[in-house]
Amino acid sequence: MSEPTIPRPALWLGLAGLLPSITALVVMLALPGMRELAASAGLGFAAVIASFVGGSWWGLAAGRASPEAMPCYLSLAVMPGLLAWLAVLVPPMTGFGVLALLFAVLPPTDRRLLHEGVSPFWWLALRLPLSLAMAALQAAMALVLVF
């Protein structure tokens, strides 16, 4: 079976959503004097993106989930935002670690939304690489702060 075609606007905007994290990482590596500011910006943006994913899940569930499945999906939908909020309350190195793990564990819910007919057919093809890229970027920023 071939990979579903992701609508171009969703693909390009999704990829553009990686740019702030990429920029933060590059600044952290290239400009040590700006490392703290870049870390703060990177951490804050990643928290916003995690919350956005949760909000997307909420919207999908509210629109298409069965009444039986809706409480589970709505509960899952608030978790990324709550965990991201906690990530910005701890030291940046720890926060990046929390966010790296968070992004790494988002795909199973995206897969479930797809398989239960709650998300569009292309959802997982978009969300999986974006979540894994965000996880890798957060882990890289944590490592920059360690070394």
XYZ file of C-alpha atoms in Angstrom:
147
model
C 0.000 0.000 0.000
C 1.372 3.425 -0.918
C 1.837 6.300 1.479
C -1.171 8.657 1.553
C -0.756 12.002 -0.165
C -0.577 14.796 2.385
C -2.288 18.020 1.236
C 0.452 20.456 0.219
C -0.585 23.236 2.628
C -0.527 20.816 5.562
C 2.851 19.441 4.500
C 4.538 22.797 3.936
C 3.088 24.414 7.040
C 3.968 21.355 9.101
C 7.556 21.464 7.861
C 7.684 25.218 8.466
C 6.719 24.458 12.057
C 10.121 22.799 12.483
C 12.005 25.989 11.570
C 11.875 27.705 14.990
C 13.304 24.612 16.694
C 15.964 24.204 14.009
C 16.849 27.886 14.360
C 17.072 27.616 18.148
C 19.397 24.619 17.859
C 21.637 26.349 15.297
C 21.870 29.478 17.452
C 22.666 27.384 20.527
C 25.514 25.720 18.619
C 26.851 28.711 16.699
C 26.423 31.560 19.175
C 27.312 30.455 22.714
C 26.538 33.925 24.055
C 22.949 33.512 22.862
C 22.578 29.942 24.120
C 20.312 30.786 27.061
C 17.975 32.946 24.972
C 17.857 30.369 22.170
C 17.155 27.594 24.681
C 14.299 29.578 26.177
C 12.869 30.307 22.727
C 13.249 26.690 21.617
C 11.672 25.337 24.774
C 8.752 27.750 24.600
C 8.065 27.019 20.952
C 8.189 23.257 21.475
C 5.691 23.623 24.324
C 3.384 25.569 22.015
C 3.645 22.874 19.329
C 2.916 20.094 21.832
C -0.144 22.032 22.981
C -1.165 22.521 19.352
C -1.028 18.762 18.758
C -3.235 18.222 21.803
C -5.644 20.869 20.539
C -5.724 19.140 17.162
C -6.616 15.865 18.858
C -9.385 17.636 20.794
C -10.826 19.090 17.597
C -10.687 15.761 15.779
C -12.308 13.950 18.703
C -15.003 16.563 19.162
C -15.912 16.334 15.500
C -15.636 12.643 14.715
C -15.107 10.386 17.740
C -17.863 8.069 18.868
C -19.574 9.031 22.140
C -17.918 6.016 23.766
C -14.402 6.961 22.614
C -14.704 10.722 23.112
C -13.856 10.829 26.866
C -10.636 8.902 26.222
C -9.610 11.126 23.311
C -10.417 14.326 25.162
C -8.372 13.109 28.132
C -5.448 12.283 25.845
C -5.821 15.676 24.153
C -5.101 17.665 27.311
C -1.973 15.686 28.199
C 0.496 17.229 25.710
C -0.312 20.750 26.870
C -0.099 19.868 30.547
C 3.209 18.042 30.138
C 4.598 20.842 27.969
C 3.624 23.369 30.632
C 5.549 21.344 33.201
C 8.532 21.248 30.823
C 8.814 25.036 30.836
C 8.746 25.132 34.647
C 11.908 23.053 35.101
C 15.508 23.826 34.073
C 15.852 23.909 30.259
C 17.948 20.744 29.986
C 15.263 18.799 31.865
C 12.495 20.553 29.949
C 14.023 19.566 26.621
C 14.254 15.982 27.849
C 10.591 15.993 28.863
C 9.583 17.427 25.495
C 11.769 14.965 23.570
C 10.016 12.090 25.321
C 6.623 13.710 24.871
C 7.053 14.132 21.109
C 8.367 10.574 20.855
C 5.203 9.159 22.455
C 2.656 11.197 20.467
C 2.536 8.927 17.360
C 0.588 6.038 18.949
C -2.349 8.360 19.597
C -2.082 9.730 16.053
C -2.122 6.127 14.792
C -5.171 5.315 16.905
C -7.013 8.399 15.645
C -6.325 7.269 12.090
C -7.287 3.627 12.562
C -10.540 4.527 14.301
C -11.512 6.938 11.516
C -11.242 10.069 13.646
C -8.422 11.745 11.707
C -8.006 12.299 7.959
C -6.364 9.474 5.984
C -3.100 11.439 5.641
C -2.818 12.413 9.334
C -0.269 9.841 10.458
C 1.888 10.337 7.354
C 2.208 13.994 8.390
C 2.321 13.677 12.158
C 4.799 10.792 12.513
C 7.813 12.465 10.863
C 7.010 15.826 12.460
C 6.751 14.313 15.942
C 9.969 12.355 15.515
C 11.773 15.416 14.148
C 10.609 17.491 17.115
C 11.714 14.726 19.500
C 15.170 14.667 17.898
C 15.476 18.459 17.967
C 14.540 18.619 21.660
C 17.028 15.862 22.479
C 19.736 17.698 20.522
C 19.067 20.938 22.403
C 19.247 19.073 25.714
C 22.609 17.634 24.668
C 23.920 21.074 23.713
C 23.124 22.225 27.241
C 24.942 19.216 28.719
C 28.105 19.796 26.708
